Coordinates of C-alpha atoms in Angstrom, one line a residue:
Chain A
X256 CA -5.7 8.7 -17.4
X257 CA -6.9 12.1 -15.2
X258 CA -6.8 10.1 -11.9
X259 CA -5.2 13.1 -10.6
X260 CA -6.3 16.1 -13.0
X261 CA -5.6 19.1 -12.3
X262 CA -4.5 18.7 -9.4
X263 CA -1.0 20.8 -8.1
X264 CA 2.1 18.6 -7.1
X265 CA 5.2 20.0 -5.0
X266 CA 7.8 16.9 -5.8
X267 CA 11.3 17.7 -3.7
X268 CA 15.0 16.0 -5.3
X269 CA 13.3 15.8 -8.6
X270 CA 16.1 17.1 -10.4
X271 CA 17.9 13.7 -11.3
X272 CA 16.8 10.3 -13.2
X273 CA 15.8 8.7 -10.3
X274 CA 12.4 8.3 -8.1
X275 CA 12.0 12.1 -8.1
X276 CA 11.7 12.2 -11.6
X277 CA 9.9 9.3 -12.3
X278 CA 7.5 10.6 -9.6
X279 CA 7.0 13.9 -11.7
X280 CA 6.0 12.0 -15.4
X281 CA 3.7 9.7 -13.8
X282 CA 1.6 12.4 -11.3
X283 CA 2.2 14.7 -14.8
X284 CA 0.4 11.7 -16.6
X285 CA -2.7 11.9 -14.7
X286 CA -3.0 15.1 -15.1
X287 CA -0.9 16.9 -12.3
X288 CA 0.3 20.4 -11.9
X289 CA 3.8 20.3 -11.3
X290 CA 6.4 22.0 -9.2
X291 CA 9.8 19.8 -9.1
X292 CA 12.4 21.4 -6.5
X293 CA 16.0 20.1 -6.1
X294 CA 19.6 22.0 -6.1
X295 CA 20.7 20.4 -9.4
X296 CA 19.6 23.8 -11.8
X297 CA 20.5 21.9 -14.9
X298 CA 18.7 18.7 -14.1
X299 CA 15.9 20.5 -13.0
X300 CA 15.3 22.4 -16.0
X301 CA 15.9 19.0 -17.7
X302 CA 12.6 17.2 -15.8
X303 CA 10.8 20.4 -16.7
X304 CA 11.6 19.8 -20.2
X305 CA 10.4 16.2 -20.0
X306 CA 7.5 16.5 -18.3
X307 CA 6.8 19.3 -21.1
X308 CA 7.5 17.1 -23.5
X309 CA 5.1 14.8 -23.0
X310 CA 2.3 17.3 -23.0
X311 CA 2.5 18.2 -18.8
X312 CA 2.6 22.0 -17.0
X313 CA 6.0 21.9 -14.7
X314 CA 8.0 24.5 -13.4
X315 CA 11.7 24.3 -11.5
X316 CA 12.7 26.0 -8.5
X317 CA 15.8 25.9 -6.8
X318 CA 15.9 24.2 -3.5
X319 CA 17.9 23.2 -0.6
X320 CA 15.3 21.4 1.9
X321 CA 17.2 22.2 5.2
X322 CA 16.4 25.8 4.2
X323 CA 13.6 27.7 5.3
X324 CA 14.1 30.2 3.1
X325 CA 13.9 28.1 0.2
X326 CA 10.7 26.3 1.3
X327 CA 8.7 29.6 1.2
X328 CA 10.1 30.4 -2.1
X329 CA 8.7 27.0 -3.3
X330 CA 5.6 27.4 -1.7
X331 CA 5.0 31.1 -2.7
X332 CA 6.5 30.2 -6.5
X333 CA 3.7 27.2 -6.7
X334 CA 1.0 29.3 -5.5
X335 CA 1.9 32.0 -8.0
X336 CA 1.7 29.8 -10.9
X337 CA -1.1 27.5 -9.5
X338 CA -2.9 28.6 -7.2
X339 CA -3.1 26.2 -4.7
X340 CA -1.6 23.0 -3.5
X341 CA -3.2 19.4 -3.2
X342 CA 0.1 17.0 -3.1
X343 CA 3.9 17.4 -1.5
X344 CA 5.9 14.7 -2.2
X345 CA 9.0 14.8 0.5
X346 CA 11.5 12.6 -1.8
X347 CA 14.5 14.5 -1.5
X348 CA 16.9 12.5 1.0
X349 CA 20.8 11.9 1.5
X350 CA 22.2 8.6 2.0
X351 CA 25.3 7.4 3.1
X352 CA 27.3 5.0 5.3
X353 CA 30.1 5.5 7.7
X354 CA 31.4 3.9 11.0
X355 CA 30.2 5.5 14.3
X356 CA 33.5 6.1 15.6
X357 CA 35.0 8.1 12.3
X358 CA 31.6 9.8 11.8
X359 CA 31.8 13.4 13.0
X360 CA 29.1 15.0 15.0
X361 CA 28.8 17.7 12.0
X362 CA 28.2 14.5 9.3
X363 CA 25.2 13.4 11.8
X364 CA 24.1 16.3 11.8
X365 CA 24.1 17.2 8.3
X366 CA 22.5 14.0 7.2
X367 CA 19.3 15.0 9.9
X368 CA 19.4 18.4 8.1
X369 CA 18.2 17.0 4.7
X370 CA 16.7 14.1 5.8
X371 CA 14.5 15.2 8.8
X372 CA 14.2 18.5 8.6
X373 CA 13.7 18.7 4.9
X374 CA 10.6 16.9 5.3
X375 CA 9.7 18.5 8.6
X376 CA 10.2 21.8 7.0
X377 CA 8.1 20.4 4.0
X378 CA 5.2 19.2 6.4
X379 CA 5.2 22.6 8.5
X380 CA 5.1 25.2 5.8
X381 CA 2.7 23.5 3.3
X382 CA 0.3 21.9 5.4
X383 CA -1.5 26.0 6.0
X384 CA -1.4 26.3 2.2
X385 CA -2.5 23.0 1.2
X386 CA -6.1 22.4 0.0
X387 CA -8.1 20.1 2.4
X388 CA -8.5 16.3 1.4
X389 CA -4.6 16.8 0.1
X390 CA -2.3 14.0 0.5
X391 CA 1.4 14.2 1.8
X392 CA 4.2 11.3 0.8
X393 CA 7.5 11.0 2.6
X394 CA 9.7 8.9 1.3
X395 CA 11.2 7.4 4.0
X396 CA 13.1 4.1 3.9
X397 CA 13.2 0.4 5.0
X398 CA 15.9 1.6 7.1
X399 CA 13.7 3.8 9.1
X400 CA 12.3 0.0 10.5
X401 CA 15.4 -1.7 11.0
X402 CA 19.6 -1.1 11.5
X403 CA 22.1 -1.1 9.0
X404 CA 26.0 -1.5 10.0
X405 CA 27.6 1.8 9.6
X406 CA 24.4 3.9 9.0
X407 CA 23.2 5.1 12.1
X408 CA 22.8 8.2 10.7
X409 CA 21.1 7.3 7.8
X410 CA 19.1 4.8 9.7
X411 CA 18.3 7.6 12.8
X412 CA 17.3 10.1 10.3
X413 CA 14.7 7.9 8.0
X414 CA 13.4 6.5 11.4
X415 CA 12.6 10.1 12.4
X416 CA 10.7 10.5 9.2
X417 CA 8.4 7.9 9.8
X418 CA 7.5 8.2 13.1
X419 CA 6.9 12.2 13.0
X420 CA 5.0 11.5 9.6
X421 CA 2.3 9.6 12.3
X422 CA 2.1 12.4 14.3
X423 CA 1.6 15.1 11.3
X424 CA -1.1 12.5 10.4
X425 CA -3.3 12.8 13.2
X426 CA -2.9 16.3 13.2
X427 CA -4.2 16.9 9.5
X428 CA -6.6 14.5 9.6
X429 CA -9.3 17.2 10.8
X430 CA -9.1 18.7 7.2
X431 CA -8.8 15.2 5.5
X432 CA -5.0 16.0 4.9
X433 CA -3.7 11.9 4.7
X434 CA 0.2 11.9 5.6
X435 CA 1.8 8.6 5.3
X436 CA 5.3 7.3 5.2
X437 CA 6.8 4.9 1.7
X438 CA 9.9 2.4 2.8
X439 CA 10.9 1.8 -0.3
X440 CA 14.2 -1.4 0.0
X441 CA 17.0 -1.3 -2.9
X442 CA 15.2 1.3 -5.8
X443 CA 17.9 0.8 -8.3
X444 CA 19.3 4.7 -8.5
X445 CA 22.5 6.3 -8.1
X446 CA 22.3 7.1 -4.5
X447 CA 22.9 3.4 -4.1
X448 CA 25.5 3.4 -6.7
X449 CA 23.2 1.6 -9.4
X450 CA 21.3 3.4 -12.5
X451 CA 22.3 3.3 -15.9
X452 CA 25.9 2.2 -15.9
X453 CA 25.6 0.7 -12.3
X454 CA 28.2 -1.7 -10.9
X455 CA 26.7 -5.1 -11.9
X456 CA 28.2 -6.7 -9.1
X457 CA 26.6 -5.1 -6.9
X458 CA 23.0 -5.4 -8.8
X459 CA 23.5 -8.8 -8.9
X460 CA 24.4 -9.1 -5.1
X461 CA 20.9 -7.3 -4.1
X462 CA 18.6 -9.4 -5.8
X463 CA 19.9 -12.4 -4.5
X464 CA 19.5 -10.3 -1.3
X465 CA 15.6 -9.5 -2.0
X466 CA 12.8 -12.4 -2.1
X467 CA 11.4 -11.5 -5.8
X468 CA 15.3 -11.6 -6.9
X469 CA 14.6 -7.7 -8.5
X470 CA 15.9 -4.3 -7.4
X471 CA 13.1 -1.6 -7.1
X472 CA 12.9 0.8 -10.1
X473 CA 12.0 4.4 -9.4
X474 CA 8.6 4.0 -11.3
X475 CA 7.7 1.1 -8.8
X476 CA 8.3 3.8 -6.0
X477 CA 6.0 6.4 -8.4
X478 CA 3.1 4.0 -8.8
X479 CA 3.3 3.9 -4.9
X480 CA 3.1 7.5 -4.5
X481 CA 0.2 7.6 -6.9
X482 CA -1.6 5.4 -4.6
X483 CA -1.4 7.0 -1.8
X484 CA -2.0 10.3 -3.5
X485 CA -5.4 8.8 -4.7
X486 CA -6.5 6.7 -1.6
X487 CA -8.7 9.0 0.6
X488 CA -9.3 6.7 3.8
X489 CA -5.1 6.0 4.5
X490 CA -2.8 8.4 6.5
X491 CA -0.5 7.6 9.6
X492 CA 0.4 4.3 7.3
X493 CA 4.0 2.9 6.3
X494 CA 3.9 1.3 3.2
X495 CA 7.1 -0.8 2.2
X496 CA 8.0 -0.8 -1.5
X497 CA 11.2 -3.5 -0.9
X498 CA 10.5 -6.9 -2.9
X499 CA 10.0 -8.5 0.7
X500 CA 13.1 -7.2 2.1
X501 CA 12.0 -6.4 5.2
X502 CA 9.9 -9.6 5.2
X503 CA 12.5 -11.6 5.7
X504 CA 14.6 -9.8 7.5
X505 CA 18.1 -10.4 6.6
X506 CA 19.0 -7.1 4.7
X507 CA 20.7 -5.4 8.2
X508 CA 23.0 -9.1 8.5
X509 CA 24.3 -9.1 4.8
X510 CA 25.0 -5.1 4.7
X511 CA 28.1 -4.2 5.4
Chain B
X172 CA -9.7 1.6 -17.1
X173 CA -7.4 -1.1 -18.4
X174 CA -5.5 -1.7 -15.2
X175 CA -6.3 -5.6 -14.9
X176 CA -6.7 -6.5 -18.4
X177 CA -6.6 -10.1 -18.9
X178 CA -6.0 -11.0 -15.6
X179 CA -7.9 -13.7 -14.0
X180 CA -8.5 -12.8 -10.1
X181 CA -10.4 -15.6 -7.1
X182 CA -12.2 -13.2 -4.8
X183 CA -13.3 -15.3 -1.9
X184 CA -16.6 -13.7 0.0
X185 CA -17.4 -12.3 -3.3
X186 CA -20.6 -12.2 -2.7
X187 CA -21.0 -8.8 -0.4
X188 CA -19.5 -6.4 1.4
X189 CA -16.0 -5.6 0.5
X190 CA -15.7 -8.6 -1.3
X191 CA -18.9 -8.1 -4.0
X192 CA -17.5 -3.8 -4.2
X193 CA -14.2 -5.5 -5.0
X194 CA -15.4 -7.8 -7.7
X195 CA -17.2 -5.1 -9.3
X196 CA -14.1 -2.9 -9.5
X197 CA -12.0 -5.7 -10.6
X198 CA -14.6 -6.3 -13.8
X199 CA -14.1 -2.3 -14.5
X200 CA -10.7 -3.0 -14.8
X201 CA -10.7 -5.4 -17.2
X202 CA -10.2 -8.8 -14.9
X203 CA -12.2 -12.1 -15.4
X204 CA -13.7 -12.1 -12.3
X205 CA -14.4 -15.6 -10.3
X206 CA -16.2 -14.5 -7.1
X207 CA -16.8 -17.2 -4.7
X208 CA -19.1 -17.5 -1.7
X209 CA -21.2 -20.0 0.1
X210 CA -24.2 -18.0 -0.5
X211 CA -25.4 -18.6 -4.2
X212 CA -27.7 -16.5 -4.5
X213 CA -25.5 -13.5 -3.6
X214 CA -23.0 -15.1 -5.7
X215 CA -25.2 -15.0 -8.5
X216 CA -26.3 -11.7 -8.5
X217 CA -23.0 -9.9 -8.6
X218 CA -22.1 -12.3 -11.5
X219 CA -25.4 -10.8 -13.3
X220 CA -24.4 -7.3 -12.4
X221 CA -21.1 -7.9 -13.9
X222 CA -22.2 -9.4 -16.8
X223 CA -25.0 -6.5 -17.4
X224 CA -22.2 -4.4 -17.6
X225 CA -20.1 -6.2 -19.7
X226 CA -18.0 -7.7 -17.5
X227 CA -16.6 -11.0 -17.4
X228 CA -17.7 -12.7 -14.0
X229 CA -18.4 -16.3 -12.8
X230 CA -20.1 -17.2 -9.1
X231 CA -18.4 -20.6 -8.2
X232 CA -19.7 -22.2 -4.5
X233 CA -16.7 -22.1 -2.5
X234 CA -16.5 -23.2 1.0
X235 CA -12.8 -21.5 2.2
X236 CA -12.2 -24.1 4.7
X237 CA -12.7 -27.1 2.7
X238 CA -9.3 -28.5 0.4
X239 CA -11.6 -29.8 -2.2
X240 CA -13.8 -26.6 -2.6
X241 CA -10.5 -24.9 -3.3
X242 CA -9.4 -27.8 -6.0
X243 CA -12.6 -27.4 -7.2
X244 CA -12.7 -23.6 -7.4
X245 CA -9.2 -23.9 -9.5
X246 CA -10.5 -26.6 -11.6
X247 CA -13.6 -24.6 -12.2
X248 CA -11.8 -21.5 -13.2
X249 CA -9.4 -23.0 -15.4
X250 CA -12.3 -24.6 -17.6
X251 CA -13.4 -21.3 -18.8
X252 CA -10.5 -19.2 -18.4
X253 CA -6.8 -20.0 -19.6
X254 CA -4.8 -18.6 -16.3
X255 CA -4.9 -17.6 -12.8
X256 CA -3.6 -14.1 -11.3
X257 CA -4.2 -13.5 -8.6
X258 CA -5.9 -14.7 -5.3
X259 CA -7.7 -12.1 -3.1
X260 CA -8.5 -14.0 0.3
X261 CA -11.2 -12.0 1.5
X262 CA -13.5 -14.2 3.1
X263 CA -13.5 -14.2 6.9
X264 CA -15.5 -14.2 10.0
X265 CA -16.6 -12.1 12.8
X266 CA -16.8 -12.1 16.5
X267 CA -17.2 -10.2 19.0
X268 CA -17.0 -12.0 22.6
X269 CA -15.1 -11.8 25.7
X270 CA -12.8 -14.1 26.1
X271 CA -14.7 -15.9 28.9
X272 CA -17.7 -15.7 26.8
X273 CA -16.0 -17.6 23.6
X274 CA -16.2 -20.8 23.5
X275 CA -13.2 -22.3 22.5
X276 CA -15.5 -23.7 19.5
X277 CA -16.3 -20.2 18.6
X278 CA -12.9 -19.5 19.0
X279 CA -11.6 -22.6 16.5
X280 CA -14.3 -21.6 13.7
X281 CA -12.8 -18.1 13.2
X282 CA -9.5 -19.0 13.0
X283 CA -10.8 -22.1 10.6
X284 CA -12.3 -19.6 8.3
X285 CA -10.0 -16.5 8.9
X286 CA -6.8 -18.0 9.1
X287 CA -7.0 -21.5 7.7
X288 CA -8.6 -19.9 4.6
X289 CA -6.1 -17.9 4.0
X290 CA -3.3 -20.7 4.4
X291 CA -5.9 -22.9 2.0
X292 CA -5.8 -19.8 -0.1
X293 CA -2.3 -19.3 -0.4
X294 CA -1.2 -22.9 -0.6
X295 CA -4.1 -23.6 -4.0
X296 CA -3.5 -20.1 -5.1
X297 CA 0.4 -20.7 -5.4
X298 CA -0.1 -24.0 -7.0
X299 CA -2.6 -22.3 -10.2
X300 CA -0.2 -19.4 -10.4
X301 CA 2.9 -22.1 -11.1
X302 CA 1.2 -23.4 -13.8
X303 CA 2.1 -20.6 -15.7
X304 CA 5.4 -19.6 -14.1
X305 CA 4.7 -15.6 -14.7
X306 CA 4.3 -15.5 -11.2
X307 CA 1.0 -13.5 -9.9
X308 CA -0.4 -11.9 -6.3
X309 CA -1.9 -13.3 -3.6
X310 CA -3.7 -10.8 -1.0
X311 CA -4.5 -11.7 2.1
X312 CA -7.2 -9.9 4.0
X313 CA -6.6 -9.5 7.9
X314 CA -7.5 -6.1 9.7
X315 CA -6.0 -3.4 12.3
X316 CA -6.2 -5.8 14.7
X317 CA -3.2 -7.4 14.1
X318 CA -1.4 -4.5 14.8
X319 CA -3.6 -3.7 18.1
X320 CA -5.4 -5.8 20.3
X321 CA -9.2 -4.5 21.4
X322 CA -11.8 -5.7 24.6
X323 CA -13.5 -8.7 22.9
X324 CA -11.8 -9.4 20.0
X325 CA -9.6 -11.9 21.1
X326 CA -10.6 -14.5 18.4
X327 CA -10.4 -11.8 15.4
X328 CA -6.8 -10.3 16.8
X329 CA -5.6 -13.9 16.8
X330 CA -6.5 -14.8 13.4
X331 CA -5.6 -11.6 12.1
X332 CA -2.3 -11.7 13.2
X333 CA -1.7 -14.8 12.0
X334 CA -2.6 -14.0 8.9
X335 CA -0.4 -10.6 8.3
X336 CA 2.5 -13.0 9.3
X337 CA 1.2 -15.8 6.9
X338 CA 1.4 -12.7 3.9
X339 CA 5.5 -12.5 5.0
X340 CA 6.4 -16.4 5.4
X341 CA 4.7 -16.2 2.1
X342 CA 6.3 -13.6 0.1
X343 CA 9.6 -14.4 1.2
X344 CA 9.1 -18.3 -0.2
X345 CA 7.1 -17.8 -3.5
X346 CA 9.0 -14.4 -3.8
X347 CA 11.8 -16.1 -6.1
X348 CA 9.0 -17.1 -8.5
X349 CA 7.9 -13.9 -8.6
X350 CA 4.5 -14.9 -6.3
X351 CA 3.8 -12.0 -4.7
X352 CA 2.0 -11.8 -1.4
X353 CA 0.4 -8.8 0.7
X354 CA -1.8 -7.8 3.7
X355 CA -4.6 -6.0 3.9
X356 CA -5.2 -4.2 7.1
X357 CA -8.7 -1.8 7.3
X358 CA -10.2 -0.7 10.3
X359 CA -13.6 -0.3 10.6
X360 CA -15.1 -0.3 7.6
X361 CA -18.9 0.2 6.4
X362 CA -19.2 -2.5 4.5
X363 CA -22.8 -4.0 6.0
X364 CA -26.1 -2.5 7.2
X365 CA -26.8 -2.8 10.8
X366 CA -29.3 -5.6 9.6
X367 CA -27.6 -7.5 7.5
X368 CA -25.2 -7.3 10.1
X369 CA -27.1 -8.9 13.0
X370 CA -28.5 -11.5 10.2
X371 CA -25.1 -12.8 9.4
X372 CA -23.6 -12.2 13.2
X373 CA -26.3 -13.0 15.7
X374 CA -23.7 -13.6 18.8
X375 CA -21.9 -10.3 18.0
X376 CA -24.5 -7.7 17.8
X377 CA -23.5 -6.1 20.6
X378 CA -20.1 -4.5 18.5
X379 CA -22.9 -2.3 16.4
X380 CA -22.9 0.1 19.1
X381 CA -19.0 -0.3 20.1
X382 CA -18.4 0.3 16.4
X383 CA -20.9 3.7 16.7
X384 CA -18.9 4.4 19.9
X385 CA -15.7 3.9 18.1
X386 CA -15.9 6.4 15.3
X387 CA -15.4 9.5 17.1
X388 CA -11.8 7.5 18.2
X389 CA -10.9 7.5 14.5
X390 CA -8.6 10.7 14.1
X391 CA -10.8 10.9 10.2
X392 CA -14.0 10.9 12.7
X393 CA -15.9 8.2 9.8
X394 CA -15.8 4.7 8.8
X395 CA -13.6 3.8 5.6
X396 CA -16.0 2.4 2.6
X397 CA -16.0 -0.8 0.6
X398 CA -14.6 1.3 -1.9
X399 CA -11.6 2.3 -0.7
X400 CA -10.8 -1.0 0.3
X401 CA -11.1 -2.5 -3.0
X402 CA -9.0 0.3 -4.8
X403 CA -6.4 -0.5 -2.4
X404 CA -6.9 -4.5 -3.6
X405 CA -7.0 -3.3 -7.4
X406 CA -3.8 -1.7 -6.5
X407 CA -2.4 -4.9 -5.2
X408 CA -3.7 -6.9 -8.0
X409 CA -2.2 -4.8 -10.3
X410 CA 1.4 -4.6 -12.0
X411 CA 1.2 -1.0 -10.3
X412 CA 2.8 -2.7 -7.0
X413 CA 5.2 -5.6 -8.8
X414 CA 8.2 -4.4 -6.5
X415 CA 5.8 -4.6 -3.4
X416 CA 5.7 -8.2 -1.5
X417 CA 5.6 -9.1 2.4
X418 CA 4.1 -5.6 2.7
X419 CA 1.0 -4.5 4.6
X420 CA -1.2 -1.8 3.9
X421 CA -3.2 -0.3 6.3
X422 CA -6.8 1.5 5.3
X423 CA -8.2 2.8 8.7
X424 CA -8.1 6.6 8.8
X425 CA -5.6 7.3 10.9
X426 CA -7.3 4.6 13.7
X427 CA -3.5 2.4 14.5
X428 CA -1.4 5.8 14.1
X429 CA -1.8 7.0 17.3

């Protein structure tokens, strides 16, 4: 499996067990080049050892994504160890849900911070250092295509995402750099209070919720991101990930 | 590559273009292959090419629009293999007309082939893929132009976006049993020669030289291939995308983006 060989991978919030990670062992599988960013040293250090492990090249580097700063140390730290760079993978993202009225101007803006300007950041500083024919993934989320009560943050932020990932497309697409957008639905992680030792409840509540009656799991979001990493004729696309979620439409009227 | 093994995949219009590239990289991958066309003789020789390569492959005669060709597709298939997969509704039609220069006969045959094949597709497809209750994927082929409408191609847009919404009503009913059902959505694509073109398109030839017109609107300034089509159908076909249903993908360069 060297669908992907040799080839050098910048995956942001890859320092958990979540879609991050799972992004880094599959890309490593087929024969990546890893860099794995996120602000969790420990964790990082941890997906370093298990993409290691199993035989893959992965370094850590310490990153907050609404810093500049931090960008051009991941950028110059992968070109110093690699070379070059053929795949960013914006996955690191914030989620979380408040009413309007008790949500503070400073909480809207911090969630933008890491959500749009993360990948912004991401887009703008790599794009001159990436390798033409590259591929850029932002994770975005369903929620970037439809409301969700007490998220208009979260909602505003991942719908920024998608909509400036179109415009990055068309401007890449001269040096066959594809840019596309994932909506992934409920990927069964922490950040949605699931994972190992997740509320059950809960689990059980979003499959009934979701037409194949499954949550996501972060390798079904990795497999995605390999695709579109390999599939040289798509940019400018949104590709849902959600078990028909957004199909059917009823996630915004049962949140909440 | 080991990505389909076992799996037992329909490919309707099997017989070229996207369909016959798609068959060819579904036998790679370790499907049984049952490619279906009305043309037997194109059938026939991608079966052979599968089968010289090792493949497993069989051409069945398949009009899309008929119920009994389907029955008889499903019958057919499950005489020499034990299961069905997958469904890959590929076949289609093509026209390119004003809409005062359509007839409304014109007009009915697309849909009948584009858009009642697909329902024909989904409705048989479902029914094999209950018979083992593992639940399978169903792809639907429809185009960019359900997302945009173009000058002529009122008859295409029409089918097309009925079919991406066919794809959702779909995956949200045969979702529970773990049917899963996607879009396809290329843009132009260089899947014919200009002369097998105007043989299988008489009334339409006048699109060759939109479509040559058209490129240099496409922000990747080229066609996409029959390749890339079909590895995005592998994809779909494969356990790769199990958490992906009522989705579309779109393979046009860039074209829909802007």
């Amino acid at each position: 499996m060297d669908r992907i060989k040799d080839k050098v991978a910048i995956i942001t919030g890859a320092t958990s067990v979540g879609i991050g990670r799972e992004t880094a062992l599959k890309l490593s599988a087929e024969g990546a080049l890893l860099t794995v960013t996120g602000r969790n040293e420990e964790e990082g250090k941890k997906t370093v050892d298990i993409v290691k492990s199993q035989g893959g090249e992965c370094i850590y580097i310490k990153h907050d994504v609404s810093s500049e700063k931090n960008w051009n140390e991941v950028i110059q730290g992968t070109i110093n160890s690699y070379g070059s760079i053929d795949y960013l993978v914006n996955n690191a993202g914030q989620f979380w849900i408040k009413p309007i009225s008790e949500t503070s101007l400073d909480d809207f803006k911090q969630i933008c911070s890491v959500n749009i300007d993360g990948t912004w950041l991401g887009m703008k500083l790599c794009l001159d250092k990436m390798n033409d024919g590259g591929a850029i993934v932002n994770v975005s989320s369903l929620m970037g295509q439809m409301g969700l009560p007490e998220g208009a943050g979260y909602c505003a932020s991942k719908g920024a995402v998608t909509s400036m990932t179109k415009s990055v497309a068309l401007e890449a697409a001269k040096r066959k750099i594809r840019v596309n957008a994932l909506h992934p639905g409920v990927i069964w992680t922490s950040m949605v209070g699931g994972g190992e030792g997740g509320d059950e409840n809960l689990k059980n509540f979003f499959i009934q919720e979701t037409p194949i009656r499954m949550v996501g799991l972060p390798e079904h979001m990795a497999d995605a991101i390999l695709f579109l990493c390999t599939s040289d004729y798509i940019t400018g696309a949104d590709i849902n990930v959600d078990g028909g979620r957004l199909a059917d439409g009823s996630m915004g009227s049962h949140a909440g | 590559m080991n990505s389909l093994k076992d799996k037992t995949v329909i490919v309707t219009g099997g017989g070229r273009g996207i369909g016959a590239t798609t068959c060819k990289l579904l036998a790679t991958e370790g499907a049984n292959v049952i490619i279906t066309c009305r043309t037997e003789e194109q059938g026939i020789s991608i079966e052979d090419d599968i089968l010289s390569k090792s493949g497993s492959a069989k051409y069945i005669s398949h009009d899309v629009t008929k119920e009994e060709s389907w029955q008889n597709v499903i019958r057919e298939t499950l005489k020499i293999f034990p299961r069905i997969d997958s469904v890959v509704n590929n076949a289609g039609s093509y026209n390119y007309q004003s809409i005062s220069d359509c007839s409304h006969e014109s007009f009915k045959s697309l849909i009948n082939t584009s858009l009642d094949g697909c329902f024909l597709g989904l409705k048989y497809g479902t029914e094999a893929i209950r018979k083992h209750g593992e639940g399978g994927s169903i792809i639907l082929m429809s185009s960019v132009l359900a997302k945009i409408g173009a000058v002529n191609m009122s008859a295409l847009s029409a089918a097309h976006g009925g079919v991406k919404l066919l794809a959702k009503a779909g995956a949200c009913e045969l979702g529970p049993e773990k049917i899963r059902v996607n879009s396809i959505h290329p843009g132009l694509v260089d899947a014919y020669t200009d002369e097998e073109f105007k043989k299988n398109y008489p009334d339409s030839t006048d699109s060759l030289e939109y479509e040559k017109n058209s490129i240099a609107m496409i922000p990747f300034q080229r066609k996409g291939s029959s390749d890339e089509v079909a590895e995005a159908i592998r994809f779909l076909v494969s356990d790769e995308s199990v958490f992906m249903t009522g989705a579309e993908i779109t393979i046009d360069g860039g074209l829909v983006a802007q």
